[in-house]
């Protein structure tokens, strides 16, 4: 197998607005659900918030210069909805749009293709107060917001993503409550999932109407790679139920125009799905130009042992409330193997399986790895340099899987490392470092880690070097 990536392969890094921007109350921005949540005692580690985050709003030029130094050919970022449309309704705020226009122009100036995500979890608080994602109206608000951003930036941004990981918005936000807005209402979480699907479909149509036809529209899913603990029928059925709730619930309507049939029966004790209106499947099922996949680890699942403790190790934070409404008796187990600082098992083969699954599931649809990376306990050494061999090993293993998937026929067009720099890792606060660039939170100084240099060299050569330590 060649270790060379195809010409034109996009080499990227990803971030999201609330995790990096700061300037939370500047230039007309209003609170999002993550501002409210992070300011609620007990919700984030150490009470950390994104008020300042890594101050990207004021250091944008420096950050783009870093990207250029690394040789990135694309950069995935998200727009803060409440910076652009503070109440979630009505006309856009020019100052908010101007920030993103400056960012995009700076990227283009350096030959870096902007990849814009409209929604990375930061719903304007006003829309949550009006019902949030469980309310149908939110989907229409999102389409309107998408059209505003599309009209403003569609002339210079070609790569668009509607939603980032709607699973997390619906189920961590409204079922287990470990993410904003922190609700624990299983029925509301399924309504939220449907309205996120509808939001994706309506926004895709609105973007197409608002932008030049050449622009590409995608969605980024955190499709789970769910493996059975044994081949017993009960374990296989548990996998099927989790797969429907993690994957089919989004890719079913988005890619095929229908929810997985058994999902309705599985969740019948939670909801009757009467919130799905005639015509919704058609509205959701819009042609896409690419599918974004975010991958970190695999899940190991069995039917719950009624006599044993429920081994909940799904990697999505501690909560007495399950993020799997209607899944029934299911247990999550820690997959064997080494783990990252998040406690997530390192399994590059999962990324290969995921890419091949979607190559089959959505033939002809180009794939992008829109997030992949590892949290490590990084710290500068005495010389000030940050050596992160574990991250380099992680990246190498996963990029080898991408290369192998391409060889096996998957049409993978690009890879975005999560993340460009250390940042606010949601409920974990600043305690988990995913960056290729180290951020000193006292001074906000940026220092590329060894992994950043390693990635830059890979981008320069287009060829995966031998495995580190090999
Ligand atoms: C993904 C999120 C991203 C980051 C990584 C570690 O689920 O999209 O913002 O938190 O996980």
Coordinates of C-alpha atoms and ligand atoms in Angstrom, one line a residue:
X1 CA 0.0 0.0 0.0
X2 CA 1.2 3.5 -0.8
X3 CA 1.5 5.8 2.1
X4 CA 0.8 8.8 -0.1
X5 CA -2.5 10.6 0.2
X6 CA -4.4 11.6 -3.0
X7 CA -3.5 15.0 -4.5
X8 CA -5.9 17.7 -3.4
X9 CA -6.6 15.9 -0.1
X10 CA -7.6 18.5 2.4
X11 CA -5.3 18.8 5.4
X12 CA -7.2 20.6 8.1
X13 CA -7.6 21.4 11.8
X14 CA -10.9 22.1 13.5
X15 CA -12.2 24.3 16.3
X16 CA -15.6 25.7 17.4
X17 CA -16.7 29.1 18.4
X18 CA -17.6 28.7 22.0
X19 CA -14.5 26.7 22.7
X20 CA -12.0 29.3 21.4
X21 CA -13.5 32.7 20.8
X22 CA -14.1 34.3 24.2
X23 CA -15.3 37.9 23.8
X24 CA -18.6 36.5 25.1
X25 CA -20.3 39.9 25.6
X26 CA -18.6 41.9 22.9
X27 CA -20.0 43.5 19.8
X28 CA -23.5 42.6 20.5
X29 CA -23.1 38.9 21.3
X30 CA -25.7 37.6 23.7
X31 CA -25.5 34.4 25.9
X32 CA -25.9 31.0 24.3
X33 CA -27.0 27.9 26.2
X34 CA -23.3 27.2 26.8
X35 CA -22.8 30.6 28.5
X36 CA -25.7 29.9 30.8
X37 CA -24.7 26.3 31.5
X38 CA -21.0 27.0 32.1
X39 CA -22.0 29.8 34.5
X40 CA -24.3 27.4 36.5
X41 CA -22.4 26.1 39.5
X42 CA -21.4 22.4 39.2
X43 CA -21.8 22.1 35.5
X44 CA -18.2 22.3 34.3
X45 CA -15.0 21.2 35.9
X46 CA -13.6 24.0 38.0
X47 CA -16.5 26.2 37.0
X48 CA -14.6 27.0 33.8
X49 CA -16.4 29.1 31.2
X50 CA -15.9 30.2 27.6
X51 CA -16.0 33.9 28.6
X52 CA -12.4 34.3 27.5
X53 CA -11.7 30.8 26.2
X54 CA -8.4 31.2 24.3
X55 CA -9.3 34.7 23.2
X56 CA -9.3 33.8 19.5
X57 CA -11.7 36.7 18.8
X58 CA -8.8 39.1 19.6
X59 CA -6.0 36.8 18.4
X60 CA -7.5 35.7 15.1
X61 CA -4.7 36.9 12.9
X62 CA -2.0 35.3 15.0
X63 CA -4.0 32.0 14.9
X64 CA -4.4 32.1 11.2
X65 CA -0.6 32.8 10.9
X66 CA 0.0 29.6 13.0
X67 CA -2.3 27.6 10.6
X68 CA -0.3 28.9 7.7
X69 CA 3.0 28.0 9.4
X70 CA 1.7 24.4 9.8
X71 CA 0.7 24.4 6.1
X72 CA -3.0 23.6 6.7
X73 CA -4.9 23.7 3.4
X74 CA -8.3 24.0 5.2
X75 CA -9.6 25.2 8.5
X76 CA -12.9 24.1 10.1
X77 CA -14.5 26.6 12.5
X78 CA -18.0 27.4 13.6
X79 CA -20.0 30.6 13.7
X80 CA -21.5 31.7 17.0
X81 CA -25.2 32.1 16.3
X82 CA -25.8 34.6 19.1
X83 CA -22.9 36.8 17.8
X84 CA -24.6 37.0 14.4
X85 CA -28.3 37.0 15.4
X86 CA -28.4 37.8 19.2
X87 CA -32.0 36.9 19.8
X88 CA -32.1 34.0 17.3
X89 CA -34.4 36.0 15.1
X90 CA -34.5 39.0 12.8
X91 CA -31.7 40.7 10.9
X92 CA -28.0 39.9 11.4
X93 CA -25.7 42.1 13.4
X94 CA -23.1 43.5 11.1
X95 CA -20.3 43.5 13.7
X96 CA -20.8 39.9 14.3
X97 CA -20.7 39.0 10.7
X98 CA -17.7 41.2 10.2
X99 CA -15.6 39.1 12.5
X100 CA -16.2 36.0 10.4
X101 CA -15.7 37.9 7.2
X102 CA -12.3 39.1 8.5
X103 CA -11.4 35.5 9.5
X104 CA -12.4 34.1 6.1
X105 CA -10.5 36.8 4.2
X106 CA -7.4 36.1 6.4
X107 CA -7.7 32.4 5.6
X108 CA -8.1 33.0 1.9
X109 CA -5.1 35.4 1.9
X110 CA -3.0 32.4 3.2
X111 CA -4.5 29.9 0.7
X112 CA -6.4 28.1 3.5
X113 CA -9.9 26.9 2.5
X114 CA -12.5 27.9 5.1
X115 CA -14.9 25.2 6.2
X116 CA -17.8 26.8 8.1
X117 CA -20.0 25.0 10.5
X118 CA -23.2 26.9 11.3
X119 CA -24.0 25.2 14.6
X120 CA -21.6 23.7 17.1
X121 CA -23.9 23.5 20.1
X122 CA -24.3 27.2 21.1
X123 CA -28.0 27.8 20.7
X124 CA -29.0 31.4 21.6
X125 CA -30.3 31.4 25.1
X126 CA -33.4 33.2 23.9
X127 CA -34.4 30.3 21.7
X128 CA -33.8 27.8 24.5
X129 CA -36.2 29.9 26.7
X130 CA -38.7 29.7 23.9
X131 CA -38.5 25.8 24.0
X132 CA -35.1 25.0 22.6
X133 CA -34.5 22.1 20.2
X134 CA -37.6 20.2 21.4
X135 CA -39.6 23.0 19.9
X136 CA -40.3 22.8 16.1
X137 CA -39.9 26.5 15.7
X138 CA -36.2 26.3 16.5
X139 CA -35.6 24.4 13.2
X140 CA -37.1 27.3 11.2
X141 CA -35.1 29.8 13.2
X142 CA -32.0 27.8 12.3
X143 CA -32.8 27.8 8.6
X144 CA -33.3 31.6 8.8
X145 CA -30.0 32.1 10.5
X146 CA -28.3 29.8 8.0
X147 CA -29.6 31.9 5.1
X148 CA -28.3 35.1 6.7
X149 CA -24.8 33.6 7.1
X150 CA -25.0 32.1 3.6
X151 CA -26.0 35.4 2.0
X152 CA -23.2 37.2 3.9
X153 CA -20.3 34.7 3.3
X154 CA -21.4 32.4 0.5
X155 CA -19.3 34.4 -2.0
X156 CA -16.1 33.5 -0.2
X157 CA -16.8 30.3 1.7
X158 CA -17.3 27.2 -0.4
X159 CA -17.5 24.5 2.3
X160 CA -20.5 24.5 4.6
X161 CA -21.6 22.3 7.4
X162 CA -25.1 22.6 8.9
X163 CA -24.8 20.9 12.3
X164 CA -22.0 19.4 14.3
X165 CA -22.8 16.2 16.1
X166 CA -26.6 16.5 16.5
X167 CA -26.5 13.4 18.7
X168 CA -24.7 15.4 21.4
X169 CA -27.1 18.3 21.1
X170 CA -30.1 16.1 21.5
X171 CA -29.0 13.4 23.9
X172 CA -26.3 15.0 26.1
X173 CA -28.2 18.3 26.1
X174 CA -31.7 17.0 26.8
X175 CA -31.5 13.4 28.1
X176 CA -28.3 12.9 30.2
X177 CA -27.9 16.6 30.8
X178 CA -24.1 16.7 30.8
X179 CA -24.2 19.3 28.0
X180 CA -26.1 22.6 27.7
X181 CA -29.0 23.2 28.3
X182 CA -28.7 20.4 30.9
X183 CA -32.2 19.0 30.7
X184 CA -33.0 15.4 31.6
X185 CA -36.2 14.6 29.7
X186 CA -36.0 11.6 27.5
X187 CA -39.1 12.5 25.4
X188 CA -37.8 16.0 24.9
X189 CA -34.5 14.6 23.7
X190 CA -36.2 12.6 20.9
X191 CA -38.2 15.6 19.8
X192 CA -34.9 17.6 19.8
X193 CA -33.3 14.9 17.6
X194 CA -36.1 15.2 15.1
X195 CA -36.0 19.0 15.1
X196 CA -32.3 19.0 14.6
X197 CA -32.9 16.7 11.6
X198 CA -35.5 19.2 10.3
X199 CA -33.1 22.1 11.0
X200 CA -30.5 20.4 8.9
X201 CA -32.9 19.9 6.0
X202 CA -34.4 23.3 6.1
X203 CA -31.1 25.0 6.4
X204 CA -29.7 23.0 3.5
X205 CA -32.5 24.2 1.3
X206 CA -32.1 27.8 2.6
X207 CA -28.4 27.8 2.0
X208 CA -28.8 26.5 -1.5
X209 CA -31.2 29.4 -2.2
X210 CA -28.9 32.0 -0.6
X211 CA -25.5 31.0 -2.1
X212 CA -23.7 30.3 -5.4
X213 CA -24.4 26.8 -6.7
X214 CA -20.8 25.8 -6.5
X215 CA -20.8 25.8 -2.7
X216 CA -20.8 22.4 -1.0
X217 CA -23.0 21.5 1.9
X218 CA -22.4 18.8 4.5
X219 CA -23.2 17.7 8.0
X220 CA -20.9 16.4 10.7
X221 CA -22.1 13.3 12.5
X222 CA -20.4 11.6 15.5
X223 CA -21.4 8.3 14.2
X224 CA -20.7 5.7 16.8
X225 CA -18.8 2.5 16.0
X226 CA -20.7 0.1 18.2
X227 CA -19.3 -3.4 18.7
X228 CA -21.0 -6.3 20.5
X229 CA -19.4 -7.9 23.5
X230 CA -20.4 -11.3 22.2
X231 CA -22.2 -12.8 19.2
X232 CA -25.2 -13.7 21.5
X233 CA -28.5 -12.6 20.0
X234 CA -29.3 -10.5 23.0
X235 CA -25.9 -8.6 22.7
X236 CA -26.4 -8.2 18.9
X237 CA -29.8 -6.7 19.5
X238 CA -28.4 -4.3 22.1
X239 CA -25.9 -3.2 19.4
X240 CA -28.7 -2.7 16.9
X241 CA -30.7 -0.6 19.3
X242 CA -27.8 1.7 20.2
X243 CA -26.8 1.9 16.5
X244 CA -30.3 3.1 15.6
X245 CA -30.2 5.7 18.4
X246 CA -26.7 6.9 17.7
X247 CA -26.5 6.7 13.9
X248 CA -29.7 5.7 12.1
X249 CA -31.8 8.4 13.9
X250 CA -29.7 11.0 12.0
X251 CA -28.3 9.3 8.9
X252 CA -31.6 7.5 8.2
X253 CA -33.7 10.7 7.5
X254 CA -30.7 12.7 6.2
X255 CA -29.3 10.2 3.8
X256 CA -32.3 7.9 3.1
X257 CA -35.4 9.9 3.9
X258 CA -36.7 7.6 6.7
X259 CA -36.1 6.8 10.3
X260 CA -35.0 3.2 11.1
X261 CA -38.2 1.2 11.3
X262 CA -37.5 -0.4 14.6
X263 CA -36.6 2.9 16.3
X264 CA -40.3 3.7 16.7
X265 CA -41.1 0.4 18.5
X266 CA -37.9 0.6 20.6
X267 CA -38.8 4.1 21.9
X268 CA -42.6 3.6 22.1
X269 CA -42.6 3.9 25.9
X270 CA -40.9 7.3 25.7
X271 CA -42.8 9.0 22.8
X272 CA -45.3 8.3 20.1
X273 CA -43.3 10.4 17.6
X274 CA -46.4 12.5 16.7
X275 CA -44.1 15.5 16.3
X276 CA -43.0 14.1 12.9
X277 CA -45.3 15.8 10.4
X278 CA -46.1 14.6 6.9
X279 CA -43.6 16.1 4.6
X280 CA -40.8 16.2 7.2
X281 CA -38.9 13.2 5.8
X282 CA -38.8 14.9 2.4
X283 CA -37.7 18.2 4.0
X284 CA -34.9 16.5 5.9
X285 CA -33.7 14.4 2.9
X286 CA -31.7 17.0 1.0
X287 CA -29.0 16.2 -1.5
X288 CA -25.6 16.7 0.2
X289 CA -22.1 17.3 -1.3
X290 CA -20.2 15.5 1.5
X291 CA -20.6 13.7 4.8
X292 CA -18.5 14.7 7.7
X293 CA -17.6 12.1 10.3
X294 CA -16.1 12.8 13.7
X295 CA -14.3 9.9 15.2
X296 CA -12.6 9.3 18.5
X297 CA -13.2 5.8 19.8
X298 CA -15.4 2.7 19.7
X299 CA -18.2 1.6 21.9
X300 CA -18.5 -1.9 23.4
X301 CA -22.1 -3.0 24.2
X302 CA -24.0 -5.9 25.6
X303 CA -27.5 -6.6 26.8
X304 CA -27.5 -5.5 30.4
X305 CA -27.0 -8.3 32.9
X306 CA -30.1 -8.0 35.1
X307 CA -28.0 -9.4 38.0
X308 CA -24.9 -7.4 37.5
X309 CA -24.2 -3.7 37.9
X310 CA -24.9 -1.7 34.7
X311 CA -21.4 -1.1 33.4
X312 CA -22.0 2.4 32.0
X313 CA -18.9 3.4 30.2
X314 CA -20.1 5.1 27.1
X315 CA -17.5 7.9 27.5
X316 CA -20.1 10.7 27.6
X317 CA -19.6 11.9 31.2
X318 CA -21.1 11.0 34.5
X319 CA -24.8 11.4 34.8
X320 CA -27.5 9.2 36.5
X321 CA -29.6 9.9 33.4
X322 CA -29.0 7.9 30.3
X323 CA -28.4 9.6 27.0
X324 CA -30.0 6.6 25.3
X325 CA -33.8 7.0 25.6
X326 CA -35.7 3.8 24.9
X327 CA -32.6 1.7 24.5
X328 CA -33.8 -0.7 27.1
X329 CA -31.4 -2.9 29.0
X330 CA -28.0 -2.1 27.5
X331 CA -24.6 -2.0 29.1
X332 CA -21.6 -0.1 27.9
X333 CA -18.1 -1.6 28.6
X334 CA -14.7 -0.1 28.4
X335 CA -13.2 -1.5 25.2
X336 CA -9.8 -3.1 25.9
X337 CA -6.6 -1.3 25.1
X338 CA -4.7 1.9 25.8
X339 CA -6.7 5.1 26.6
X340 CA -6.4 8.8 26.1
X341 CA -6.6 11.4 28.9
X342 CA -10.4 11.4 28.2
X343 CA -10.5 7.7 29.2
X344 CA -11.4 6.8 25.6
X345 CA -9.9 3.6 24.2
X346 CA -7.6 4.1 21.3
X347 CA -8.8 2.1 18.3
X348 CA -7.8 3.3 14.9
X349 CA -9.6 0.3 13.3
X350 CA -12.9 1.9 14.3
X351 CA -12.2 4.8 11.9
X352 CA -11.5 2.4 9.0
X353 CA -14.7 0.6 9.8
X354 CA -16.7 3.8 10.0
X355 CA -15.4 5.1 6.6
X356 CA -16.1 1.9 4.9
X357 CA -19.6 1.7 6.4
X358 CA -20.5 5.1 5.0
X359 CA -18.8 4.4 1.7
X360 CA -21.4 1.7 1.4
X361 CA -24.3 3.5 3.2
X362 CA -24.0 6.5 1.0
X363 CA -22.3 5.5 -2.3
X364 CA -21.1 8.4 -4.3
X365 CA -21.1 10.8 -1.4
X366 CA -17.6 12.2 -0.6
X367 CA -16.5 11.7 3.0
X368 CA -14.5 14.0 5.2
X369 CA -13.1 13.2 8.6
X370 CA -14.2 16.4 10.2
X371 CA -12.7 15.6 13.7
X372 CA -10.2 13.2 15.1
X373 CA -7.7 13.6 17.8
X374 CA -6.6 12.9 21.4
X375 CA -6.5 14.6 24.7
X376 CA -3.1 14.1 26.4
X377 CA -1.7 15.5 29.7
X378 CA 0.6 17.9 27.9
X379 CA 3.0 20.2 29.7
X380 CA 6.0 22.2 28.5
X381 CA 9.3 20.7 29.3
X382 CA 12.2 22.7 30.9
X383 CA 13.1 23.9 27.4
X384 CA 9.6 25.3 26.9
X385 CA 8.9 22.7 24.2
X386 CA 5.8 20.4 24.4
X387 CA 6.5 16.8 23.5
X388 CA 3.4 14.8 22.9
X389 CA 4.5 11.4 21.5
X390 CA 1.2 9.8 22.5
X391 CA -0.8 12.2 20.3
X392 CA 1.6 11.6 17.4
X393 CA 1.1 7.9 17.8
X394 CA -2.7 8.4 17.9
X395 CA -2.7 10.6 14.8
X396 CA -0.4 8.2 13.0
X397 CA -2.6 5.2 13.7
X398 CA -5.8 7.0 12.6
X399 CA -4.3 8.5 9.5
X400 CA -3.1 5.1 8.5
X401 CA -6.7 4.0 8.8
X402 CA -7.8 6.8 6.6
X403 CA -5.2 5.9 4.0
X404 CA -6.3 2.2 4.2
X405 CA -9.9 3.2 3.8
X406 CA -9.1 5.2 0.7
X407 CA -7.2 2.2 -0.7
X408 CA -10.3 0.0 0.0
X409 CA -12.4 2.4 -2.1
X410 CA -13.8 5.0 0.4
X411 CA -13.9 8.4 -1.2
X412 CA -12.3 10.4 1.7
X413 CA -11.5 13.9 0.6
X414 CA -9.9 15.4 3.8
X415 CA -9.0 15.1 7.4
X416 CA -9.4 17.7 10.2
X417 CA -7.4 17.3 13.3
X418 CA -9.3 18.1 16.5
X419 CA -8.1 20.5 17.5
X420 CA -5.9 23.3 16.2
X421 CA -5.2 24.4 19.8
X422 CA -6.1 23.6 23.3
X423 CA -9.5 25.0 24.3
X424 CA -12.6 24.9 26.5
X425 CA -13.5 21.2 26.4
X426 CA -17.2 21.6 27.4
X427 CA -18.1 20.1 30.7
X428 CA -14.4 19.1 31.2
X429 CA -13.5 22.8 31.1
X430 CA -9.8 23.6 30.4
X431 CA -8.7 20.3 31.9
X432 CA -8.5 18.3 28.7
X433 CA -6.0 19.3 26.1
X434 CA -6.7 18.3 22.5
X435 CA -4.6 20.9 20.7
X436 CA -1.8 20.5 18.3
X437 CA -0.8 23.9 19.6
X438 CA -0.4 24.3 23.3
X439 CA -2.1 27.2 25.0
X440 CA -0.8 28.6 28.3
X441 CA -4.1 29.6 30.0
X442 CA -2.3 32.2 32.2
X443 CA -0.8 34.1 29.3
X444 CA -2.8 32.7 26.4
X445 CA 0.6 32.2 24.6
X446 CA 0.5 29.6 21.9
X447 CA 3.3 27.0 21.4
X448 CA 3.1 24.4 18.6
X449 CA 3.6 21.0 20.2
X450 CA 5.7 18.3 18.6
X451 CA 2.6 16.8 17.1
X452 CA 2.0 20.1 15.2
X453 CA 5.5 19.8 13.7
X454 CA 4.8 16.2 12.8
X455 CA 1.5 17.1 11.2
X456 CA 3.2 20.0 9.2
X457 CA 5.7 17.6 7.9
X458 CA 3.0 15.1 6.8
X459 CA 1.2 17.9 5.0
X460 CA 4.4 19.0 3.3
X461 CA 5.2 15.6 2.0
X462 CA 1.6 14.2 1.6
X463 CA 3.0 10.9 2.7
X464 CA 2.5 9.1 6.1
X465 CA 5.9 8.6 7.7
X466 CA 6.7 5.2 9.3
X467 CA 5.0 4.6 12.6
X468 CA 6.7 6.5 15.4
X469 CA 9.0 4.2 17.4
X470 CA 8.9 1.7 14.5
Ligands
LIG1 C1 -16.5 16.4 19.8 C2 -16.9 17.8 19.7 C3 -15.7 18.8 19.9 C4 -14.7 18.3 20.9 C5 -14.3 16.9 20.7 C6 -13.3 16.4 21.7 O1 -17.5 15.6 20.2 O2 -17.5 18.1 18.5 O3 -16.2 20.1 20.1 O4 -15.3 18.5 22.2 O5 -15.5 16.1 20.7

